[in-house]
Coordinates of N, CA, C and O and ligand atoms in Angstrom, one line a residue:
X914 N 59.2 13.9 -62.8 CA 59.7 14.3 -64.1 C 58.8 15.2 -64.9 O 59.1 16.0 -65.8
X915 N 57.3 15.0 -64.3 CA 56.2 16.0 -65.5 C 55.7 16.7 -64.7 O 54.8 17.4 -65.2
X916 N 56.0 16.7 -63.6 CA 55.2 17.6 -62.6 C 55.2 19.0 -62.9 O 54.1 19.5 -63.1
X917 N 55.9 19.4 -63.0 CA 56.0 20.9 -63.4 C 55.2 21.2 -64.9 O 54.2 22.0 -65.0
X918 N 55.7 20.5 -66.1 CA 54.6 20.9 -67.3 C 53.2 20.2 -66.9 O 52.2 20.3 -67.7
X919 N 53.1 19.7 -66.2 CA 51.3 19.2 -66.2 C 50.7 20.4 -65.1 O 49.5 20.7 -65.0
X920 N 51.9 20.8 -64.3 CA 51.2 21.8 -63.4 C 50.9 23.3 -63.8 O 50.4 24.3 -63.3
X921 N 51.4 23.1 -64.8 CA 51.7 25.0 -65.8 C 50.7 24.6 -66.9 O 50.2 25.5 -67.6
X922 N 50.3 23.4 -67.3 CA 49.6 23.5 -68.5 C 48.0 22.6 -68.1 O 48.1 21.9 -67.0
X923 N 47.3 22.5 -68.3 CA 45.8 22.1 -68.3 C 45.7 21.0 -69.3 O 44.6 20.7 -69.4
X924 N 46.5 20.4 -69.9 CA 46.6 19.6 -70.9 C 45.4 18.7 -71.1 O 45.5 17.8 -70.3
X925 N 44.2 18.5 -71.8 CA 43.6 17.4 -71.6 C 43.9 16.0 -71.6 O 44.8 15.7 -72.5
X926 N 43.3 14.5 -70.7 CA 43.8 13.6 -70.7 C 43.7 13.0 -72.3 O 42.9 13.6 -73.1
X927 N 44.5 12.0 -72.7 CA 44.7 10.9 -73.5 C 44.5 9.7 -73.4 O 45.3 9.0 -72.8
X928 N 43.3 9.3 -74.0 CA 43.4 8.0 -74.1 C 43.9 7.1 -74.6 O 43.1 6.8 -75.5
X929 N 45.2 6.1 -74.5 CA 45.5 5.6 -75.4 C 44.9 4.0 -75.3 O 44.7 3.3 -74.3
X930 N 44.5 3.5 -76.6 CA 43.9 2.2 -76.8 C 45.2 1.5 -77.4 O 45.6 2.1 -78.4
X931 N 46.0 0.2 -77.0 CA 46.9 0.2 -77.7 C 47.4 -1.5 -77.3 O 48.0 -1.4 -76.3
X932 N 47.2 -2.8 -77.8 CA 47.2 -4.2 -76.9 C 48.9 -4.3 -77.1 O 49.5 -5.1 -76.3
X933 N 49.4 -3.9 -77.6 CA 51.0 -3.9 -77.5 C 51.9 -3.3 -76.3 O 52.3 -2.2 -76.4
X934 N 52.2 -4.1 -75.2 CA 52.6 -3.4 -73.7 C 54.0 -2.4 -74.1 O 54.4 -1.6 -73.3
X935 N 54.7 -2.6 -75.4 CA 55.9 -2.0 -75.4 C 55.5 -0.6 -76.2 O 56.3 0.3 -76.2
X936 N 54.3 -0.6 -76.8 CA 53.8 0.0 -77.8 C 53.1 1.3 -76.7 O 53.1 2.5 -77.0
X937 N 52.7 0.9 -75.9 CA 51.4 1.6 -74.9 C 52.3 2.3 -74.0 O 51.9 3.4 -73.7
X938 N 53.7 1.9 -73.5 CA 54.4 2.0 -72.3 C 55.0 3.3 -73.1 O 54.8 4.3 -72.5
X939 N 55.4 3.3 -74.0 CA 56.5 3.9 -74.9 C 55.6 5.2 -75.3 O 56.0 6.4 -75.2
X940 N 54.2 5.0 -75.8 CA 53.4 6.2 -75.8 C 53.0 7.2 -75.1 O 52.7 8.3 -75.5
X941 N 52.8 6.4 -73.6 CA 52.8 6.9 -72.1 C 53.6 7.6 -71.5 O 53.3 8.4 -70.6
X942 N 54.9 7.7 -72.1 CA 56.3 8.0 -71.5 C 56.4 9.0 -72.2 O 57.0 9.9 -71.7
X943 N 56.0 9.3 -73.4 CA 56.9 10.1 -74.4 C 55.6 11.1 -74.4 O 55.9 12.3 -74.7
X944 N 54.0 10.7 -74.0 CA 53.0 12.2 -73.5 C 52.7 12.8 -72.5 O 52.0 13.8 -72.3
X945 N 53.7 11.7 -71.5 CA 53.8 12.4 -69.8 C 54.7 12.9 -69.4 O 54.7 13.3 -68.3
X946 N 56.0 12.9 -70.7 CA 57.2 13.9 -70.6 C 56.7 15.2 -70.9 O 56.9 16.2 -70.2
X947 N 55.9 15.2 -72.1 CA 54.8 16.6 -72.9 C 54.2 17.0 -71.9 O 53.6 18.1 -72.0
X948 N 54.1 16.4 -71.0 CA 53.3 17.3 -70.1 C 51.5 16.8 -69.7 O 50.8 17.3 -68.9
X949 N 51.2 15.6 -70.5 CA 49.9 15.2 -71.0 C 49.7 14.1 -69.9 O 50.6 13.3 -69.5
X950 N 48.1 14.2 -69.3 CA 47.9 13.3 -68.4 C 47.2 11.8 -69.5 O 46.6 11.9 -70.5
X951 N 47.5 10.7 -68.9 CA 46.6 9.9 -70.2 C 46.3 8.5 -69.3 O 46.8 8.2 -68.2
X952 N 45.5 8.0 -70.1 CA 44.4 6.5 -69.4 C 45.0 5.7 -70.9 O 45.4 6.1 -72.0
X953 N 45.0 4.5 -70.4 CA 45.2 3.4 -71.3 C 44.6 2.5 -71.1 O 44.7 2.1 -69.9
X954 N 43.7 1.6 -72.2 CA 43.4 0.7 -72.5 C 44.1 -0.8 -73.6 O 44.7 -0.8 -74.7
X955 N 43.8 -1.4 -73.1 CA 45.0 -2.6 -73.9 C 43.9 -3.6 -74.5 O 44.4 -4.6 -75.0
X956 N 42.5 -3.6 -74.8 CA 42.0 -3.7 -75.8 C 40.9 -3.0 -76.5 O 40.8 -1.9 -75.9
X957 N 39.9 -3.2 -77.6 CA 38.6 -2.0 -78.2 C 38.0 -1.8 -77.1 O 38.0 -0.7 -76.7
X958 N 37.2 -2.8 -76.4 CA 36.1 -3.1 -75.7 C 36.4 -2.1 -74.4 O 35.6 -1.2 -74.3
X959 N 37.3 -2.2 -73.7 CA 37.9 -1.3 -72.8 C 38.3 0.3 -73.8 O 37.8 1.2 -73.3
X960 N 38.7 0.4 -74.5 CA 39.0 1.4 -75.4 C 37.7 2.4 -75.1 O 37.5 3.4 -74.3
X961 N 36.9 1.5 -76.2 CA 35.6 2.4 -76.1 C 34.8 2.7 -75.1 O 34.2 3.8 -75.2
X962 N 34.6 2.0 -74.1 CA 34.2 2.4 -72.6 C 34.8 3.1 -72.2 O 34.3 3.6 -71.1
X963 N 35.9 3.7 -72.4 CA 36.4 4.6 -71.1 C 36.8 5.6 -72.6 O 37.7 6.4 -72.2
X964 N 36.6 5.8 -73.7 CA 36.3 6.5 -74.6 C 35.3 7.8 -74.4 O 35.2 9.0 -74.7
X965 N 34.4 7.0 -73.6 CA 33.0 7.7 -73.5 C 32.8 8.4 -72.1 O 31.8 8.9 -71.5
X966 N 34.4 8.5 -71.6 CA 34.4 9.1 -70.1 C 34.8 10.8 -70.7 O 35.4 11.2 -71.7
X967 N 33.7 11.7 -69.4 CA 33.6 12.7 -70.0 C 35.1 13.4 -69.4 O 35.7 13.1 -68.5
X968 N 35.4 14.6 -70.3 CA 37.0 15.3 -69.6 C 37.5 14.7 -70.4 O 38.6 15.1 -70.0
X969 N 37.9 13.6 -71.6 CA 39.1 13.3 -72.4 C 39.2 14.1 -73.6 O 38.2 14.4 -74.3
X970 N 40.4 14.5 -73.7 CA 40.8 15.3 -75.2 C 41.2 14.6 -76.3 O 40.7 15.2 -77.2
X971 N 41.4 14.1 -76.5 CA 41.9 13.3 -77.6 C 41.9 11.3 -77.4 O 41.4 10.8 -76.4
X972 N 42.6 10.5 -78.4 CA 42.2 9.6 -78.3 C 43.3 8.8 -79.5 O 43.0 8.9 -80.6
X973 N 44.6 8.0 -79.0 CA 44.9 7.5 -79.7 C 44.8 5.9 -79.7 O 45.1 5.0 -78.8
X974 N 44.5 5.7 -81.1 CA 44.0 3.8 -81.2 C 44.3 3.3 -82.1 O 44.2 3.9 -83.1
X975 N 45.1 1.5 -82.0 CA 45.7 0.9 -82.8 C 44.2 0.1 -83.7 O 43.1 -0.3 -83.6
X976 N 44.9 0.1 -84.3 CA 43.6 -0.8 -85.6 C 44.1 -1.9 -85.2 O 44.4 -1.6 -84.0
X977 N 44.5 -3.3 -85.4 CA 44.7 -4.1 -85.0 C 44.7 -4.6 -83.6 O 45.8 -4.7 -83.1
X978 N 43.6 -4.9 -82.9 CA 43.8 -5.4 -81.4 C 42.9 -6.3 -80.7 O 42.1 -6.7 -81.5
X979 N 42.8 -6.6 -79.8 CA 41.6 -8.0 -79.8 C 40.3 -7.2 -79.1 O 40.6 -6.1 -78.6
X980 N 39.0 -7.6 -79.0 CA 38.0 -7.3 -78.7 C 37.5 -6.4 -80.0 O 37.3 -7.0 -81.1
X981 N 37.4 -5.3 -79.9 CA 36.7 -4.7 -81.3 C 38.3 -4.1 -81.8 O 39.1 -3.6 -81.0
X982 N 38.3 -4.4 -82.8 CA 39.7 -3.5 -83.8 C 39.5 -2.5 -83.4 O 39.0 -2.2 -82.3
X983 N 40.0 -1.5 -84.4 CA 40.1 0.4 -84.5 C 38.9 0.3 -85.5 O 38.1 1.2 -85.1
X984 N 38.4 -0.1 -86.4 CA 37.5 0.0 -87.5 C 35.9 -0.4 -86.9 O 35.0 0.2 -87.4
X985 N 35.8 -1.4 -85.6 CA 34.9 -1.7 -84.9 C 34.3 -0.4 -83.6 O 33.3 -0.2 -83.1
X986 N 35.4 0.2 -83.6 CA 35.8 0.9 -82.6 C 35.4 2.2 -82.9 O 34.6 2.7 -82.1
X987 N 35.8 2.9 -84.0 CA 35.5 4.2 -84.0 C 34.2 3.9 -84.9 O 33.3 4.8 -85.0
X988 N 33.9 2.5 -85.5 CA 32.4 3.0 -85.9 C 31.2 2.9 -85.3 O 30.1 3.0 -86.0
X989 N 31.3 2.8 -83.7 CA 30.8 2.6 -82.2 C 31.0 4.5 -82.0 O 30.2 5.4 -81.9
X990 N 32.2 4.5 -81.8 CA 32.2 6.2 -81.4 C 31.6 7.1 -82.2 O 31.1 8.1 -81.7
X991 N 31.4 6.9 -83.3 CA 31.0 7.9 -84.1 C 29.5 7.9 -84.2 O 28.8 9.0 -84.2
X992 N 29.1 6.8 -84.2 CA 27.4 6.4 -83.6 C 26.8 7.0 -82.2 O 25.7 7.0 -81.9
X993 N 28.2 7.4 -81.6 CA 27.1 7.3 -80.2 C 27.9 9.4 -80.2 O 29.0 9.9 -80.5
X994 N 26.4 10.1 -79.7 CA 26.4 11.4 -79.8 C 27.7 12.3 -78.9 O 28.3 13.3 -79.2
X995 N 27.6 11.0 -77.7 CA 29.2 11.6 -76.5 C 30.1 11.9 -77.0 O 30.6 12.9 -76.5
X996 N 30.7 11.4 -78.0 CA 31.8 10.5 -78.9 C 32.1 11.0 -80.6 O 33.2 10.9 -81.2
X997 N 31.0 11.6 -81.2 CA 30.9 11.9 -82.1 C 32.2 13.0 -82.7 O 32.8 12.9 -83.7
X998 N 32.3 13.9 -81.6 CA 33.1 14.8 -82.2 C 34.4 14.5 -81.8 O 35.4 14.9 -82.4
X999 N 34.4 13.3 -80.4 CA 36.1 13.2 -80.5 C 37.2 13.0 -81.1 O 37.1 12.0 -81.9
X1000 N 38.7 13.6 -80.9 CA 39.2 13.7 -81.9 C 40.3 12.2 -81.6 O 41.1 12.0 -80.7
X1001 N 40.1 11.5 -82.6 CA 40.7 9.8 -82.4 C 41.4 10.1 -83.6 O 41.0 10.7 -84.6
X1002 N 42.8 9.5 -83.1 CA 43.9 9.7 -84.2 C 44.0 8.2 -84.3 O 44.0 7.6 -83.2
X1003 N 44.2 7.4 -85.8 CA 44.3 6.0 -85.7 C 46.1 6.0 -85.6 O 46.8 6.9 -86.1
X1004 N 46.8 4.4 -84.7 CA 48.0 4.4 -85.0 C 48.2 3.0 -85.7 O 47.6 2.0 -85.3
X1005 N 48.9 3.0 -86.5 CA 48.9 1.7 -87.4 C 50.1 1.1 -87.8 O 51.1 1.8 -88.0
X1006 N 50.2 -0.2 -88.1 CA 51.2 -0.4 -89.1 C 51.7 -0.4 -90.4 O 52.8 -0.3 -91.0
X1007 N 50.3 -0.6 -90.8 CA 49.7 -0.6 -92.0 C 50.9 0.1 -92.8 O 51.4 1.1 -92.3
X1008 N 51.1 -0.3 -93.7 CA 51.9 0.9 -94.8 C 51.6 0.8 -96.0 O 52.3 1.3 -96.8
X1009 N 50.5 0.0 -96.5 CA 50.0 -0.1 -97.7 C 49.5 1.1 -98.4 O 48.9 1.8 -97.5
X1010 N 49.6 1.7 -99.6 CA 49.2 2.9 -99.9 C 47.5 2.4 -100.1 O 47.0 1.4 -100.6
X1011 N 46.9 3.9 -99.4 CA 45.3 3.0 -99.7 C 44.6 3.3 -98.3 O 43.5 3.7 -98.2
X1012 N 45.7 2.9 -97.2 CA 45.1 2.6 -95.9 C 44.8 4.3 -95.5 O 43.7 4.7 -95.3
X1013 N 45.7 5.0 -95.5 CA 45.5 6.6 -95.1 C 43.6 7.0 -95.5 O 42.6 7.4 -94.9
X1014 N 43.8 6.7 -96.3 CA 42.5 6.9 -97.1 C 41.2 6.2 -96.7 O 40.1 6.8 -96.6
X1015 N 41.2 4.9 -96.3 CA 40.6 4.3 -95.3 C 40.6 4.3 -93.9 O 39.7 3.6 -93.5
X1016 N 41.1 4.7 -93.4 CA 41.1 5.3 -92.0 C 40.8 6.4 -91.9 O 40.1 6.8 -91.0
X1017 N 41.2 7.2 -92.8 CA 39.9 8.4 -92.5 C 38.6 8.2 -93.2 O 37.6 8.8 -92.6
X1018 N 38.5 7.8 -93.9 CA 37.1 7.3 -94.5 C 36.2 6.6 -93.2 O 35.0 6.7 -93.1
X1019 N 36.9 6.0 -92.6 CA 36.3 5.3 -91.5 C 35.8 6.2 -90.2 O 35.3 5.7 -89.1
X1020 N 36.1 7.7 -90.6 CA 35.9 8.3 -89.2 C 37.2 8.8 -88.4 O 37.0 9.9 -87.8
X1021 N 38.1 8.4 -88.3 CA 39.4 8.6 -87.4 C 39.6 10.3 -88.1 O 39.2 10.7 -89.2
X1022 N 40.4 11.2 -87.1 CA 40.9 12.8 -87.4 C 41.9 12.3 -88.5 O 41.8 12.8 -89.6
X1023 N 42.9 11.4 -88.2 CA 44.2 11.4 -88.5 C 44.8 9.8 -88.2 O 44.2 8.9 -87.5
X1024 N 46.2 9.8 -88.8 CA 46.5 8.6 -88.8 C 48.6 8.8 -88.4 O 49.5 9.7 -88.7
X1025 N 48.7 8.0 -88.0 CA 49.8 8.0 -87.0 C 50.8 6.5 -87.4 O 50.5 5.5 -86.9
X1026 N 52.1 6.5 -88.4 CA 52.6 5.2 -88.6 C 53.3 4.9 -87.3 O 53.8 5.6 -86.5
X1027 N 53.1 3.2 -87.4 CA 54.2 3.0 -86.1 C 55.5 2.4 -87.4 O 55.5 2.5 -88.6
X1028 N 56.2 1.9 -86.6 CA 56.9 2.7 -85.2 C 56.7 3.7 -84.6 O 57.8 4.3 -84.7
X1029 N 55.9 4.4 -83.8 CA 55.9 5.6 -83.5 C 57.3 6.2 -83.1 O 58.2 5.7 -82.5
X1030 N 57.2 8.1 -84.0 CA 58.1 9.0 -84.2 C 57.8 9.6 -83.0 O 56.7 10.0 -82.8
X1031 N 58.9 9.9 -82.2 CA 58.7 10.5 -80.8 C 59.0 11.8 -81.0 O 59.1 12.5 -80.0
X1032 N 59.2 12.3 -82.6 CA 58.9 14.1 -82.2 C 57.8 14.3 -83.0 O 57.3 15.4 -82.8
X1033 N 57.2 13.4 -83.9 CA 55.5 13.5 -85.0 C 55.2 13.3 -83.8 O 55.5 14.4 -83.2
X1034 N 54.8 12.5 -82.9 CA 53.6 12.3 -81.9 C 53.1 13.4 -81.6 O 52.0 13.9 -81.8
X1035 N 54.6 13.8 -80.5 CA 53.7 15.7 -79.3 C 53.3 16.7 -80.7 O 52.4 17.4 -80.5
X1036 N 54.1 16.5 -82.3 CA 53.5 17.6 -83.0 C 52.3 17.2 -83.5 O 51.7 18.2 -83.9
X1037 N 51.4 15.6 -83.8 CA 50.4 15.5 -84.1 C 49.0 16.0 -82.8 O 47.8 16.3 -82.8
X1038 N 50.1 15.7 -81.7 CA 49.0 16.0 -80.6 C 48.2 17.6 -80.5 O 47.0 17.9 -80.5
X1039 N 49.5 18.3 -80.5 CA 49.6 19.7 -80.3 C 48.7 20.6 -81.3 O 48.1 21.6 -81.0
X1040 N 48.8 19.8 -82.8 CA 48.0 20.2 -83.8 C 46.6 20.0 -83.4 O 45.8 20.7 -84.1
X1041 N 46.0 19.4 -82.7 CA 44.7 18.9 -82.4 C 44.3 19.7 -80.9 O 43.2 20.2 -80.6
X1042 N 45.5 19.6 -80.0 CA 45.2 20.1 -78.9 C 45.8 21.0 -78.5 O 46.6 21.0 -77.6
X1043 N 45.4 22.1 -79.3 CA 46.0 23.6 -79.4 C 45.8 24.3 -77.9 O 44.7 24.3 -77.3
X1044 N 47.2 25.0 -77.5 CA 47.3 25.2 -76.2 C 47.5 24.4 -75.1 O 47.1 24.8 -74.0
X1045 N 48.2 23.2 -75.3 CA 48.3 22.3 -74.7 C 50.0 22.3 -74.4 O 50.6 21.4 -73.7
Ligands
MN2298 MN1 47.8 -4.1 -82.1

């Protein structure tokens, strides 16, 4: 099904960190139609270890998840020099007004409501991973 746009495009991989299997499957599906190769992790601790694998473009991660949160998580990435500039988009449920503002305060590029929108996603990607 993605053979052809992953073979025309260079897309960098995606990491997605995400302990929700319907949440992870559904993100997988809808960035490997885009054309995008991606690794997933299903909690922080795995997150951030393969965070730190070199060749990833981007990085999307749920704040809520077991082993280190999103808040434990990017303030590990942002500490360590490999990691520093990667571009981590937080995905959340949060809808409190307040939270936007705190997740980027915390480090994250950007922030992502779930339910995830399956045509915001490829355009928040695209915005970050220009030429992709
Ligand atoms: Mn979660």
């Amino acid at each position: 099904m993605t053979l052809l746009a992953s073979e025309s495009r260079m897309a960098g991989t995606i990491l997605i960190v995400e302990d929700n299997d319907n949440n992870r499957i559904l993100l997988r599906d809808i960035l490997e139609f885009h054309g995008y190769k991606t690794m997933e992790a299903s909690n922080g601790d795995d997150g951030v270890r393969m965070a730190k694998e070199p060749g990833l473009g981007l990085v999307l991660m749920d704040i809520q998840m077991p082993g280190k949160n999103g808040f434990e998580a990017i303030k590990e990435l942002r500490g360590d020099p490999a990691t520093k500039g990667l571009v981590i988009i937080a995905l959340t449920s949060f809808a409190m007004k307040g939270d936007r503002e705190r997740i980027l305060a915390a480090g994250f590029d950007d922030y992502l409501a779930k339910p995830i929108n399956t045509r915001k996603l490829p355009e928040i990607i695209k915005k970050y991973l220009p030429g992709t």
